[in-house]
Amino acid sequence: MSRAEQIGEEIIRMIESGNSVDSVKVSLGLSTDEWYRFASKAYNVYLNRDKKKRKEDEFKAHTLCTTNEQIDEILDLNNTLADYALLMPILSTMGDFMQLKILIGTLPSSESRIIELIGKITMHPKIRVMQKKGRFEKLEHFKIFTKLIDAATLSYYRTNFISCYLTLLPIVEGTIIRWMGYSETETKPEFEEIRKFFKNSFLRQPCPRNVLFFNIYIKACDKILNEHFYKPTSNGNSYANFNRHVASHILNDNQFATKENCIRLFVLIDIMTEIYLYETKSIDHRFNLTNEEMADEIELLATTMIGNCKKSPEHELLGTSINDLM
């Protein structure tokens, strides 16, 4: 066993024994460069160990789990979807996965049907309320943006996709910067640090919970950020103009604040909450929500949607209609 493997195993042992990542770094006396190398090794060892365990679980009686082969298929699916700045929603069922798997076989002609399916999963009023009450209101670095997300959600249901998109857009970077540990009184981190935030997640947590799905989500988010959201405009246009810089500076005349791009942002932010839960090993408060806690807000959002059956200022001025939500 190499020195890197030995230290990687020791990192895993210490974290599994209840030590914090910061205390592990101090105890092992590792420099920044050494931590990068050994934390990366620990993450890969931890990932492969979980793959092996899952393989064993597949043959156990009365044990139901997503197989390694299915996980590889989800990785491939998300990799293809990410070419279109899309991701499989976190609350997708196996049936949804199978539908998406069929649809990606006929891309690009099936793109609109894929977005329709992803939108129906992601933008259902019950899902939005579950995310708000179970995650956005509870999770550090997300809770400060709850009202902005409320405003964006209401704008979406009123078919004001321009307001929805421009309201959600800064939340991605604002959350990442806070997640990195920066406060409003400090100098903003370097752009490269932000761009590589998900790729370098092992530096913050080499042993995340549910590491196989964690790996799926960080790879997908890394691709979305680097090939679309943060893609330098000097390197060409991002897919569907899904790009922070384009929206911030209105750099071209093409549409960017579209319904489709609103869905892309909601999916991305939802997946960021999933990564945060696995990385920090936090409680998922969605599982404790009752129907009574959610009922009023679900009704409120449903009523807002139904309001589009009548002619509205958004329909008149923005050229939208109830059909945009169907």
PDB file of N, CA and C in Angstrom, residues 2 21 36 49 53 81 165 167 174 195 228 261 288 308-309:
ATOM      1  N   SER A   2       0.608   2.176  -0.909  1.00  0.00           N
ATOM      2  CA  SER A   2       1.399   3.402  -1.010  1.00  0.00           C
ATOM      3  C   SER A   2       1.134   4.316   0.186  1.00  0.00           C
ATOM      4  N   VAL A  21     -13.511  17.216   9.700  1.00  0.00           N
ATOM      5  CA  VAL A  21     -12.490  17.313   8.654  1.00  0.00           C
ATOM      6  C   VAL A  21     -11.360  18.237   9.100  1.00  0.00           C
ATOM      7  N   TYR A  36      -4.787  18.224  -0.375  1.00  0.00           N
ATOM      8  CA  TYR A  36      -5.403  18.052  -1.698  1.00  0.00           C
ATOM      9  C   TYR A  36      -5.155  16.629  -2.204  1.00  0.00           C
ATOM     10  N   ARG A  49     -15.030   1.719  -2.123  1.00  0.00           N
ATOM     11  CA  ARG A  49     -15.485   0.846  -1.039  1.00  0.00           C
ATOM     12  C   ARG A  49     -17.006   0.743  -1.052  1.00  0.00           C
ATOM     13  N   LYS A  53     -19.458  -2.516  -1.579  1.00  0.00           N
ATOM     14  CA  LYS A  53     -20.517  -2.866  -0.629  1.00  0.00           C
ATOM     15  C   LYS A  53     -21.862  -2.972  -1.328  1.00  0.00           C
ATOM     16  N   LEU A  81     -27.480  14.946 -20.446  1.00  0.00           N
ATOM     17  CA  LEU A  81     -28.379  16.065 -20.153  1.00  0.00           C
ATOM     18  C   LEU A  81     -27.602  17.350 -19.913  1.00  0.00           C
ATOM     19  N   TYR A 165     -36.181  34.249 -13.542  1.00  0.00           N
ATOM     20  CA  TYR A 165     -34.790  33.918 -13.884  1.00  0.00           C
ATOM     21  C   TYR A 165     -33.805  34.885 -13.239  1.00  0.00           C
ATOM     22  N   THR A 167     -34.191  36.711 -10.677  1.00  0.00           N
ATOM     23  CA  THR A 167     -34.205  36.606  -9.216  1.00  0.00           C
ATOM     24  C   THR A 167     -33.409  35.392  -8.740  1.00  0.00           C
ATOM     25  N   GLY A 174     -24.246  33.179  -4.788  1.00  0.00           N
ATOM     26  CA  GLY A 174     -24.343  33.627  -3.404  1.00  0.00           C
ATOM     27  C   GLY A 174     -24.259  32.467  -2.424  1.00  0.00           C
ATOM     28  N   ARG A 195     -15.539  28.424  -9.589  1.00  0.00           N
ATOM     29  CA  ARG A 195     -15.787  27.560 -10.752  1.00  0.00           C
ATOM     30  C   ARG A 195     -15.508  26.092 -10.439  1.00  0.00           C
ATOM     31  N   HIS A 228     -21.468  25.901 -19.013  1.00  0.00           N
ATOM     32  CA  HIS A 228     -22.620  26.767 -19.290  1.00  0.00           C
ATOM     33  C   HIS A 228     -22.656  27.999 -18.383  1.00  0.00           C
ATOM     34  N   ASN A 261     -34.988  28.073 -19.032  1.00  0.00           N
ATOM     35  CA  ASN A 261     -33.834  28.402 -18.193  1.00  0.00           C
ATOM     36  C   ASN A 261     -34.217  28.576 -16.721  1.00  0.00           C
ATOM     37  N   ASN A 288     -39.672  14.953   7.741  1.00  0.00           N
ATOM     38  CA  ASN A 288     -40.465  15.233   8.943  1.00  0.00           C
ATOM     39  C   ASN A 288     -41.668  16.128   8.664  1.00  0.00           C
ATOM     40  N   ASN A 308     -53.870  31.983 -13.942  1.00  0.00           N
ATOM     41  CA  ASN A 308     -53.476  32.206 -15.331  1.00  0.00           C
ATOM     42  C   ASN A 308     -54.568  31.842 -16.329  1.00  0.00           C
ATOM     43  N   CYS A 309     -55.646  31.227 -15.827  1.00  0.00           N
ATOM     44  CA  CYS A 309     -56.766  30.912 -16.721  1.00  0.00           C
ATOM     45  C   CYS A 309     -57.449  32.191 -17.207  1.00  0.00           C
TER      46      CYS A 309
END
